[in-house]
mmCIF file of C-alpha atoms and ligand atoms in Angstrom:
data_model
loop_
_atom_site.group_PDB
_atom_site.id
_atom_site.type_symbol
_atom_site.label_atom_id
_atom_site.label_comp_id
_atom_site.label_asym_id
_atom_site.label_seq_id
_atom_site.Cartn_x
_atom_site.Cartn_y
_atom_site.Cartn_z
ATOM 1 C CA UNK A 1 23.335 7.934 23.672
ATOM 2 C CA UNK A 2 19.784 8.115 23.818
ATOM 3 C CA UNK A 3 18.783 4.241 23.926
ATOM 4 C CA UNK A 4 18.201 1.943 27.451
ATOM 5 C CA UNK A 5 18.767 -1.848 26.556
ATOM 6 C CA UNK A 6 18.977 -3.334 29.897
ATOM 7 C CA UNK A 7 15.993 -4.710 30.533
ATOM 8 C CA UNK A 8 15.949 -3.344 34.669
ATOM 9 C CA UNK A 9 16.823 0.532 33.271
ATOM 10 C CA UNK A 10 13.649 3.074 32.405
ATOM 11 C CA UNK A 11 12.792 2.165 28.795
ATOM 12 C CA UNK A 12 13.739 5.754 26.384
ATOM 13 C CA UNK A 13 11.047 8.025 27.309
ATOM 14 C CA UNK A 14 8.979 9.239 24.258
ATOM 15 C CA UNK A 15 6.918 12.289 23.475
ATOM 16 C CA UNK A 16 3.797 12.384 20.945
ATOM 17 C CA UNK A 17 2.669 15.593 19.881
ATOM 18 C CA UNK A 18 0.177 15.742 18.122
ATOM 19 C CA UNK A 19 -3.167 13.471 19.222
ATOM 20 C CA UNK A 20 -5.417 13.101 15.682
ATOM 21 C CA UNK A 21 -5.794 9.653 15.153
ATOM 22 C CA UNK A 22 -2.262 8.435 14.156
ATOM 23 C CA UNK A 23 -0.763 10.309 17.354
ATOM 24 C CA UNK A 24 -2.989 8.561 19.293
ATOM 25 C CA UNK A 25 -2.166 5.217 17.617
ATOM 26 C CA UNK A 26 1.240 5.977 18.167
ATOM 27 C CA UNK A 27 1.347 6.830 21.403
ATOM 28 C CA UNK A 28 -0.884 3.995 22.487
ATOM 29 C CA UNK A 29 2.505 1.560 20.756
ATOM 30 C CA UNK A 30 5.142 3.243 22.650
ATOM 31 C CA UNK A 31 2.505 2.345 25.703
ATOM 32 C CA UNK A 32 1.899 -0.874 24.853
ATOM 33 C CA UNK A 33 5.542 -1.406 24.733
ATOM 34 C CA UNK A 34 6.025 0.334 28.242
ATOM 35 C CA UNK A 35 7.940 3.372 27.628
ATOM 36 C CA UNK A 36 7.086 6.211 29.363
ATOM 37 C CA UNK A 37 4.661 8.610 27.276
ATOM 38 C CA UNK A 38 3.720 12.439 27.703
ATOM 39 C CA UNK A 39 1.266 13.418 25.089
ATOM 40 C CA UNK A 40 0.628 16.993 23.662
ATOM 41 C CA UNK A 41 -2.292 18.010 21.814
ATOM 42 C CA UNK A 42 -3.135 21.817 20.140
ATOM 43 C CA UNK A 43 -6.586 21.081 21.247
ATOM 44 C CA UNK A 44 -6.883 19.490 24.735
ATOM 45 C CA UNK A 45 -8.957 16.979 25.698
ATOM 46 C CA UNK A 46 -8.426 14.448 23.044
ATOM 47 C CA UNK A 47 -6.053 11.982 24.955
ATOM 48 C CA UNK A 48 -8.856 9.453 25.107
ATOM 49 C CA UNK A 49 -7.884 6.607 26.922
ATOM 50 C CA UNK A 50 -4.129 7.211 27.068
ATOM 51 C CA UNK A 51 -4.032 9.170 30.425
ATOM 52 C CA UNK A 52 -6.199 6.091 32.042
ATOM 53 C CA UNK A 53 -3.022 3.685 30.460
ATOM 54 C CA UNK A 54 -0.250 5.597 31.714
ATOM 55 C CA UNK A 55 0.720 8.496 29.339
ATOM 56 C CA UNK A 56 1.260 11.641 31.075
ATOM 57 C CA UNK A 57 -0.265 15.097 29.461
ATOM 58 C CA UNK A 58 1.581 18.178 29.055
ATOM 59 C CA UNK A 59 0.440 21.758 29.695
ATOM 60 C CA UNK A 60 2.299 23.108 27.042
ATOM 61 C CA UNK A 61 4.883 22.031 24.181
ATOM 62 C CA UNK A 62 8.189 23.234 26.527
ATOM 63 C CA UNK A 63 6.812 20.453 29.051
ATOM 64 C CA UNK A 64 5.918 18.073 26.720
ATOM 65 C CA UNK A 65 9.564 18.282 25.022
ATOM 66 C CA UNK A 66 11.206 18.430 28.003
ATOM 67 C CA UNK A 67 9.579 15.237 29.725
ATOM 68 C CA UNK A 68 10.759 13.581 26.497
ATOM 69 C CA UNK A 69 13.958 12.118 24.799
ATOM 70 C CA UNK A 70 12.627 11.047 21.440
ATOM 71 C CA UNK A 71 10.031 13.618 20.530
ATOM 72 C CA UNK A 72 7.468 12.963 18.045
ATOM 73 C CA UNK A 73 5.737 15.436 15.956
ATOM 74 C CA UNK A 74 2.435 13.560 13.871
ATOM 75 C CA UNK A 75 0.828 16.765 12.695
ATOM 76 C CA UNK A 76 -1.822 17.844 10.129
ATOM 77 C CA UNK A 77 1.046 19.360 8.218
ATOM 78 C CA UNK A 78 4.267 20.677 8.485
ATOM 79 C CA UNK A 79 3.594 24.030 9.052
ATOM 80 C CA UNK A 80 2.136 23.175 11.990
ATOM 81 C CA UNK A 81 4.898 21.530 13.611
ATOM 82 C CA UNK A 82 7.150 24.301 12.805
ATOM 83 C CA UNK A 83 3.936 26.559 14.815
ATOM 84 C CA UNK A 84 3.720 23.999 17.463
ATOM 85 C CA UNK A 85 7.800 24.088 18.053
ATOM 86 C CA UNK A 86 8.535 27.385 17.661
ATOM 87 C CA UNK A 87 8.301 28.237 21.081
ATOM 88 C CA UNK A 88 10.273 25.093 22.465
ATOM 89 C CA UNK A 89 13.686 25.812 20.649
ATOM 90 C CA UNK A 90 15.438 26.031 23.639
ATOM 91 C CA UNK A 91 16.742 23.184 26.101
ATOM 92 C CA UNK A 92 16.942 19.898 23.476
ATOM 93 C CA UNK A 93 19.675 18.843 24.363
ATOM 94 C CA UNK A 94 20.558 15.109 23.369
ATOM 95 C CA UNK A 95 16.762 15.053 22.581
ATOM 96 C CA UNK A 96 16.086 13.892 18.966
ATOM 97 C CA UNK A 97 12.856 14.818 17.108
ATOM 98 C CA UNK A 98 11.386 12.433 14.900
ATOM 99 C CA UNK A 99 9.167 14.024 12.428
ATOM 100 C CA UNK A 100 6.284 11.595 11.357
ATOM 101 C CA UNK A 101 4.038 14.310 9.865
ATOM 102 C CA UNK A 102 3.088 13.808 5.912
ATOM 103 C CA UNK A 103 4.693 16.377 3.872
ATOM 104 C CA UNK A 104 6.854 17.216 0.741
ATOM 105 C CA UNK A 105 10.432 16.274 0.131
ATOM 106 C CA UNK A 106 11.138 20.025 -0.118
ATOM 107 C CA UNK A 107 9.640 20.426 3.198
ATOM 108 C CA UNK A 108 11.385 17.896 5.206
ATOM 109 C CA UNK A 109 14.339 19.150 3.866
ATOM 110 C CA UNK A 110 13.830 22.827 4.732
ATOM 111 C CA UNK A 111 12.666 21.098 8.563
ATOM 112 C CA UNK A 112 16.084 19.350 8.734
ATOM 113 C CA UNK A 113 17.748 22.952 8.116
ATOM 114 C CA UNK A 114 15.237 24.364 10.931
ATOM 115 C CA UNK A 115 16.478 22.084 13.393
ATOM 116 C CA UNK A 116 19.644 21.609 12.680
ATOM 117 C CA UNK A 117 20.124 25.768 12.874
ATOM 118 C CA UNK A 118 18.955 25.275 16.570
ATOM 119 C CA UNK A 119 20.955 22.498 17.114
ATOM 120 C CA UNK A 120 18.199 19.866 17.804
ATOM 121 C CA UNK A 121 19.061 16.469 15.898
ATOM 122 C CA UNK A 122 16.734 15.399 13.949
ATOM 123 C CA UNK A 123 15.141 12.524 11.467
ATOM 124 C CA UNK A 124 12.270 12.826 8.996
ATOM 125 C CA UNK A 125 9.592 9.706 8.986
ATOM 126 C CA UNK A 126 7.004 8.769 6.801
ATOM 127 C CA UNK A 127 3.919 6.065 8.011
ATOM 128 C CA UNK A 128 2.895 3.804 5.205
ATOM 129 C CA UNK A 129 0.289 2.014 6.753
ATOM 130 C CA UNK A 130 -2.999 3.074 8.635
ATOM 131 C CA UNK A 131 -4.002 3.552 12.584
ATOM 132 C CA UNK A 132 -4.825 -0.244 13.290
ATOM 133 C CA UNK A 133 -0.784 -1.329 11.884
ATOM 134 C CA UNK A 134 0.567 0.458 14.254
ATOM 135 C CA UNK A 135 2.138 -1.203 17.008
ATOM 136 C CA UNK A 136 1.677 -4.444 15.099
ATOM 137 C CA UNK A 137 3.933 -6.165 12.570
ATOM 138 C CA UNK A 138 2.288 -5.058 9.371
ATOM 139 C CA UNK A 139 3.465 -1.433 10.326
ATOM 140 C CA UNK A 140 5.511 -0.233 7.573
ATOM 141 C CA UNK A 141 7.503 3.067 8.578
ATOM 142 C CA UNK A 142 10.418 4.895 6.295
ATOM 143 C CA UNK A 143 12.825 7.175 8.182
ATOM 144 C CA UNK A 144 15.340 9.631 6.581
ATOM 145 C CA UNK A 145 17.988 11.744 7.847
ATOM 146 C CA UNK A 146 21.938 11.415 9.762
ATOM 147 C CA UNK A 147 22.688 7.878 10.349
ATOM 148 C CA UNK A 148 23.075 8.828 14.101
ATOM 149 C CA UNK A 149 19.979 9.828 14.772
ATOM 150 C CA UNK A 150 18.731 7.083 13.076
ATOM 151 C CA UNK A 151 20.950 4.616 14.759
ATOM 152 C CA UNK A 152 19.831 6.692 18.056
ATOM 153 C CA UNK A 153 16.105 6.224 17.872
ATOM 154 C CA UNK A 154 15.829 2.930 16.200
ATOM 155 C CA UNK A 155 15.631 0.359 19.240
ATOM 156 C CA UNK A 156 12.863 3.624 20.682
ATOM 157 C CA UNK A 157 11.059 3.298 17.583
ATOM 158 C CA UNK A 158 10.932 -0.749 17.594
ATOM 159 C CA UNK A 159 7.649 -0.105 19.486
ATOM 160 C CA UNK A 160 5.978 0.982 16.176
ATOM 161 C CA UNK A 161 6.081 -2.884 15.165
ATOM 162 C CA UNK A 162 6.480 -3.708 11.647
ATOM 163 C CA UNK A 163 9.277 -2.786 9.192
ATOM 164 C CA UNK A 164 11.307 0.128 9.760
ATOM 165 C CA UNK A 165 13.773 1.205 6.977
ATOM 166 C CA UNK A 166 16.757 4.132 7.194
ATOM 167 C CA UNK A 167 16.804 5.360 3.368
ATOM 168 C CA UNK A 168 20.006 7.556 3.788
ATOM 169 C CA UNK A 169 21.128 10.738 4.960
ATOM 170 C CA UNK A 170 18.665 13.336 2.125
ATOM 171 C CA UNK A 171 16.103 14.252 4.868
ATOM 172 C CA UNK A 172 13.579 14.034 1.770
ATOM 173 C CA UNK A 173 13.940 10.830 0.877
ATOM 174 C CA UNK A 174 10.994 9.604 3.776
ATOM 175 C CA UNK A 175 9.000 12.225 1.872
ATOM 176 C CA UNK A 176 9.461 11.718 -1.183
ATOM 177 C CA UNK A 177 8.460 7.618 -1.387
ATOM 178 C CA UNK A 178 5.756 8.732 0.889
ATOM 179 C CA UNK A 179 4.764 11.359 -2.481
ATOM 180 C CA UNK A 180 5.253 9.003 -4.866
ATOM 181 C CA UNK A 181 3.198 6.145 -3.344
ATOM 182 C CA UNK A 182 0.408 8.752 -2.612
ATOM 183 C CA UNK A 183 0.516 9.135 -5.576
ATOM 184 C CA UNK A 184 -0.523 5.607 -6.255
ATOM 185 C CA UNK A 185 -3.294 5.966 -4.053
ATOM 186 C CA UNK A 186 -4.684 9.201 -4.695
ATOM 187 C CA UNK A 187 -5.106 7.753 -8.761
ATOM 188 C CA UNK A 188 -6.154 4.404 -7.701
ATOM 189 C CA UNK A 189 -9.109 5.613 -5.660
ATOM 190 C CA UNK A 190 -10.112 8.053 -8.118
ATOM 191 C CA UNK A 191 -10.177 5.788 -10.375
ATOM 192 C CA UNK A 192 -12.573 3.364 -8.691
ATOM 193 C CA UNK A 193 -14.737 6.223 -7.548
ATOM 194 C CA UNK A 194 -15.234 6.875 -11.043
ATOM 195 C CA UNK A 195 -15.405 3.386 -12.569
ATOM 196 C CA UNK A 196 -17.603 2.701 -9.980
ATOM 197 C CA UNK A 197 -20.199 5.698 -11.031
ATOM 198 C CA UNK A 198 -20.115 4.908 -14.273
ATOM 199 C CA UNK A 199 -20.994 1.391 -13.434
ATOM 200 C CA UNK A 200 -23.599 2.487 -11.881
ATOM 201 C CA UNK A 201 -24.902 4.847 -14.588
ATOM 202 C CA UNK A 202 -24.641 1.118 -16.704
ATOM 203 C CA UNK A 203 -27.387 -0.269 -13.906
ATOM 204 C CA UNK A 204 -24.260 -2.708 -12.681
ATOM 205 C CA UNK A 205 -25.285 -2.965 -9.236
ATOM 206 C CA UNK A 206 -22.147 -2.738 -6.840
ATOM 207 C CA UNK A 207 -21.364 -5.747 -5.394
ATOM 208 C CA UNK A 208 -21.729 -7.503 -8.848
ATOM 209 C CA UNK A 209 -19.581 -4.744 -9.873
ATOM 210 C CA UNK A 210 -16.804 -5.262 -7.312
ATOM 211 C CA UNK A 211 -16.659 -8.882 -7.604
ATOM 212 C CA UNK A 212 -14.612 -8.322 -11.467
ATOM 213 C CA UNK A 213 -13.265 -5.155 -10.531
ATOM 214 C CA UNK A 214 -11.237 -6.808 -7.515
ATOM 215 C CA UNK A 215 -9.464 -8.826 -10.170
ATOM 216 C CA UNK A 216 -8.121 -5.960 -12.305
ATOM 217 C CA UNK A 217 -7.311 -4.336 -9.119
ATOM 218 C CA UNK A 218 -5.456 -7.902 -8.297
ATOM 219 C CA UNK A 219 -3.266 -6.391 -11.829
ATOM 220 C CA UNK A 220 -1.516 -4.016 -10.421
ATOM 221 C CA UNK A 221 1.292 -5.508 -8.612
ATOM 222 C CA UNK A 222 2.397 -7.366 -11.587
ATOM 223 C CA UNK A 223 2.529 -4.228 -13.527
ATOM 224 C CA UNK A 224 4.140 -2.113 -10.740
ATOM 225 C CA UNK A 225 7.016 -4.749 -11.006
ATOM 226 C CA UNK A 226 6.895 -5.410 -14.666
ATOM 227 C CA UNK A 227 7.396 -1.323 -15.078
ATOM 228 C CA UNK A 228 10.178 -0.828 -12.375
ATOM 229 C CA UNK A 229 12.119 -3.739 -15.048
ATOM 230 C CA UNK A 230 11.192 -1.800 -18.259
ATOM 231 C CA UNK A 231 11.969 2.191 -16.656
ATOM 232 C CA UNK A 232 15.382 0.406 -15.195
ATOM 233 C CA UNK A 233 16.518 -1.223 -18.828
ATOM 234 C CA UNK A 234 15.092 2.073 -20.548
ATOM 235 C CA UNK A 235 13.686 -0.816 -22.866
ATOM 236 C CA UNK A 236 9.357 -0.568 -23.104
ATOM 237 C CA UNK A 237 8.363 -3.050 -25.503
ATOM 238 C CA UNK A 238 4.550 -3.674 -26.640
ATOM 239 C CA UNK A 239 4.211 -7.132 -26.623
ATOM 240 C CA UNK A 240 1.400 -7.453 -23.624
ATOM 241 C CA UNK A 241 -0.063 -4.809 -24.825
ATOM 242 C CA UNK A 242 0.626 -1.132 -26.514
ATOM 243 C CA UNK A 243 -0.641 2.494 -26.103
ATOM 244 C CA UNK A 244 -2.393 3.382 -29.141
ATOM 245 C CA UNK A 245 -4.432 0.598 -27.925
ATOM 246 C CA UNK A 246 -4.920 2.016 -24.193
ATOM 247 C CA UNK A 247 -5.797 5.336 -26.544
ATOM 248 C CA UNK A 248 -8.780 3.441 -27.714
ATOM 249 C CA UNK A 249 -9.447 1.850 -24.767
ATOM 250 C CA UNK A 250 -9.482 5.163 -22.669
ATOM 251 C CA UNK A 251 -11.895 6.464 -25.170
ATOM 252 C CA UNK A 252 -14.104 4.238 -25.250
ATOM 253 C CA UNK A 253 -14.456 5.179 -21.460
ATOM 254 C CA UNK A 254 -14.626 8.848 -21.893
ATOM 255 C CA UNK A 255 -17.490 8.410 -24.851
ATOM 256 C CA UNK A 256 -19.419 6.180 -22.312
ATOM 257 C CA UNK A 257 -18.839 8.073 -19.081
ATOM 258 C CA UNK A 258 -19.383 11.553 -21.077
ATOM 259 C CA UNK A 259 -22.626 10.147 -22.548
ATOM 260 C CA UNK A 260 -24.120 9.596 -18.677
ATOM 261 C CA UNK A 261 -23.087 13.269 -17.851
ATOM 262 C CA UNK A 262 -19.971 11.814 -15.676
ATOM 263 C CA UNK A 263 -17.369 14.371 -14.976
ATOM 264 C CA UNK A 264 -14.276 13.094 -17.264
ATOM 265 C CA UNK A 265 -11.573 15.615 -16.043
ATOM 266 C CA UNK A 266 -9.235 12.769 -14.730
ATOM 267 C CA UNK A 267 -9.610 10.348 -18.135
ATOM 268 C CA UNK A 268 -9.000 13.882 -20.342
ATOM 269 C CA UNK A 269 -5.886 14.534 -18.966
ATOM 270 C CA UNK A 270 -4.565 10.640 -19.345
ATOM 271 C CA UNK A 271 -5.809 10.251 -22.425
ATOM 272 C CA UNK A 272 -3.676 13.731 -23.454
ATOM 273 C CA UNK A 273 -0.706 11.944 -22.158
ATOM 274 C CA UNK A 274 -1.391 9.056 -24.034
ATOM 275 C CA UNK A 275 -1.848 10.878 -27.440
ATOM 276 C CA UNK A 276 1.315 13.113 -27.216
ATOM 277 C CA UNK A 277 2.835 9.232 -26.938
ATOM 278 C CA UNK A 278 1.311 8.320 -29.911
ATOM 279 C CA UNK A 279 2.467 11.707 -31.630
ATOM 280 C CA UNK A 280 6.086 11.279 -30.185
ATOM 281 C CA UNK A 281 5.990 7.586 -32.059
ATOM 282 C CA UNK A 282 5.487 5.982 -28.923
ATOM 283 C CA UNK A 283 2.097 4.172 -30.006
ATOM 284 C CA UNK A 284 3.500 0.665 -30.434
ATOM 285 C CA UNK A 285 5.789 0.825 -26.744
ATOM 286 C CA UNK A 286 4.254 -0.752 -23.739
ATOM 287 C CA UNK A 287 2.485 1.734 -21.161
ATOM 288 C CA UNK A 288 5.778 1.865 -18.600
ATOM 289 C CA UNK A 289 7.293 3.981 -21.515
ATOM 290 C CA UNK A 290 4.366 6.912 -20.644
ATOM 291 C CA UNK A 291 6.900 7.649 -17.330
ATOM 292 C CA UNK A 292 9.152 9.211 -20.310
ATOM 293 C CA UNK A 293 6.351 11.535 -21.848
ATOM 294 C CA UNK A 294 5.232 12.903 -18.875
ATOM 295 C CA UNK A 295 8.616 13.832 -17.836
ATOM 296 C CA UNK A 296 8.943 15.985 -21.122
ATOM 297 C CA UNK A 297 5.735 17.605 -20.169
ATOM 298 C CA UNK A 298 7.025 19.259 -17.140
ATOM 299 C CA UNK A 299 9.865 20.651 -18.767
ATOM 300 C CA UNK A 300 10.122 24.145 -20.278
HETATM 301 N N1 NAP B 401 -4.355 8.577 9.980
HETATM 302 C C1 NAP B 401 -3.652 7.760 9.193
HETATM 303 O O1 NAP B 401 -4.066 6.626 8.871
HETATM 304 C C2 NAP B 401 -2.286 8.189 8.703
HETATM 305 C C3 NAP B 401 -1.505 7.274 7.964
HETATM 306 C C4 NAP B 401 -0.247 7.662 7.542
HETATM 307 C C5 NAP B 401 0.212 8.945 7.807
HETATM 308 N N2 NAP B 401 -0.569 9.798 8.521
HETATM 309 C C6 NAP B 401 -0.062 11.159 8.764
HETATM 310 O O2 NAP B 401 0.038 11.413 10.154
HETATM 311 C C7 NAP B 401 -0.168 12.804 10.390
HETATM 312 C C8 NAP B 401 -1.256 12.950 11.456
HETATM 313 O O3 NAP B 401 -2.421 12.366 10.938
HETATM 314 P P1 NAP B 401 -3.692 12.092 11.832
HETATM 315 O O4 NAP B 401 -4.513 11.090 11.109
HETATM 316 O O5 NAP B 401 -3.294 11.819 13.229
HETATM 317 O O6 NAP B 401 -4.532 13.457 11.866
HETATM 318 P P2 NAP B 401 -4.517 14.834 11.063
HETATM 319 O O7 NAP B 401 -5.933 15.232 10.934
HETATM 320 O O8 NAP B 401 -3.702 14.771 9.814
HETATM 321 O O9 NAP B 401 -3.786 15.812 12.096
HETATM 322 C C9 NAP B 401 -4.426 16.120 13.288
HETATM 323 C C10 NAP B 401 -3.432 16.680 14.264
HETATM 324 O O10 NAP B 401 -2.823 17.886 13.752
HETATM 325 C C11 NAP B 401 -3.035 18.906 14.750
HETATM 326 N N3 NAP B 401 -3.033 20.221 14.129
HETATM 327 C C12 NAP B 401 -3.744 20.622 13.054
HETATM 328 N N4 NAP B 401 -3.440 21.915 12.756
HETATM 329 C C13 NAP B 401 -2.548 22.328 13.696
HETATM 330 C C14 NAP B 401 -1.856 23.548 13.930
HETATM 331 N N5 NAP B 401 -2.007 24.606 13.121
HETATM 332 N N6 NAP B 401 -1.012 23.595 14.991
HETATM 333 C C15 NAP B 401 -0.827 22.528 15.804
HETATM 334 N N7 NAP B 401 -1.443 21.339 15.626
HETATM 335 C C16 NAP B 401 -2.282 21.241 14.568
HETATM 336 C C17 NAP B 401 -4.358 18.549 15.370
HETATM 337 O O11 NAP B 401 -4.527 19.243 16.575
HETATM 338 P P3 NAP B 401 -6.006 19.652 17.056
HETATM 339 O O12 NAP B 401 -6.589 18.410 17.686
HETATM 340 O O13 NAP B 401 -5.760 20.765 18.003
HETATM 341 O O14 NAP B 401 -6.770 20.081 15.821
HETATM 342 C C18 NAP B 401 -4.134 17.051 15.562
HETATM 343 O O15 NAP B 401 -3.250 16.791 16.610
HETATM 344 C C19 NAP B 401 -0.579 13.436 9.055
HETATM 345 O O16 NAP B 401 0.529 14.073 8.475
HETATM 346 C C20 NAP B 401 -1.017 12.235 8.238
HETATM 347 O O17 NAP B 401 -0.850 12.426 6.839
HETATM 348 C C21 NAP B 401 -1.804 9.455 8.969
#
């Protein structure tokens, strides 16, 4: 049993490896919440002020593991963190390592077989939210893996503030939300990158520009609700709106944005999507039903 409750008993002590920004945001919770902290870096030197607030540094990652009973990994990738651990197999013990590194589902997966072939327990994580959440209660924080070394970390991993959910046992679950709302984000941003250039192209200045675009960005979590209800019933009807209208909509952009030289990769490949729709019959369905076309895409 990994966890201290009693308030008079040495609070679970945690290792960070990994100090880019979110390691160092982590770290600097687990602080803040007075557990004891050793930090590892690839790189030294980029503690900042977590050595002046009580973390301890490790010369190397056997050290840093060992000075640890919840180890963290926040990496660049997971190829790293397999690099990084490869030469601290040895000696875990009880010691669970909680992999908070961004990553496919495939991947976490693959890292749950890694560890559990050495015998170290482990549990994937994902972070939803950025460096200044953490620590504080809008940190959102998804965690998949065994129950037990869920149920063995969570009280440790309190410290990270916020909500904390276990999905399940499928290491990839953590991974695979994390994909799927990246997802999300990766479009989204593109998106106003580009509406935002062609704005500009228009001579909208930016600000004027923002102050509408906020409110179709205020849209989205009606539709991100309204589709999870239509993809659930398998039902998409058109009655808000349809896509062979979004087809002529999404020209329109792609005339507009083509005509001011602006690249229109992105809106291409939508608008395909939207016309093998229309081909499939699909034209008079709401958008949520364009889930079901891309699916057939990506099969053989
Ligand atoms: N920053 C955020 O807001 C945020 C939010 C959610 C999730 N995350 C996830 O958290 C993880 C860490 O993100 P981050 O923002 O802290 O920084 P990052 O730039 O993604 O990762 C930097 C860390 O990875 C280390 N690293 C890179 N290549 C390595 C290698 N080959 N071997 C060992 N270590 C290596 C770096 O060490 P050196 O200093 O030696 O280069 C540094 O500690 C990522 O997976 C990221 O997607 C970040």
């Amino acid at each position: 049993m990994i966890e201290t409750s009693d308030e008079n008993t040495r609070l679970t002590p945690v290792t960070v490896l990994g100090l880019g920004p979110m390691g160092r945001a982590l770290a600097s919770a687990f602080l803040e919440a007075r557990h004891p902290v050793t930090v590892w870096n690839r790189t030294p030197g980029r503690a900042g002020d977590l050595l002046d607030r009580g973390a301890a540094t490790a010369g190397s990652v056997q050290d840093a593991v060992a000075a640890g009973q919840v180890i963290i990994a926040c990496l660049i990738d997971y190829d790293a963190v397999r690099a990084t651990l490869e030469p601290a197999q040895a000696r875990w013990g009880n010691r669970c390592l909680v992999n908070l590194t961004s990553g496919e589902p495939a991947q976490a997966r693959q890292m749950s077989r890694w560890a559990s072939s050495r015998g170290i327990d482990y549990l994937d994580g994902a972070i939803l939210t950025p460096t200044p959440a953490m620590g504080t209660p809008s940190a959102a924080v998804l965690f998949s893996g065994g129950r037990d070394a869920y149920e063995a970390v969570r009280e440790t991993m309190a410290a990270m503030g916020g909500t904390a959910v276990h999905l399940g046992d499928d290491p990839g679950q953590a991974s695979a939300y994390e994909v799927a709302l990246l997802d999300i984000f990766a479009t989204s941003v593109n998106g106003v990158a580009h509406a935002f250039a062609l704005a500009s192209a228009e001579g909208i200045e930016p600000e004027r520009f923002a102050a509408f675009a906020t409110g179709i960005g205020g849209l989205l979590p009606e539709v991100i609700k309204r589709f999870a209800q239509q993809i659930q019933s398998g039902r998409y009807p058109g009655d808000r709106s349809t896509i062979a209208s979004a087809a002529s909509g999404i020209t329109h952009i792609i005339n507009t944005a083509s005509g001011h030289g602006i690249d229109v990769g992105m809106l291409s490949a939508a608008r395909g999507v939207i016309d093998r729709a229309v081909a499939e019959g699909y034209g008079p369905e709401g958008l949520a039903r364009l889930t079901t076309v891309l699916h057939t895409a990506g099969r053989p």
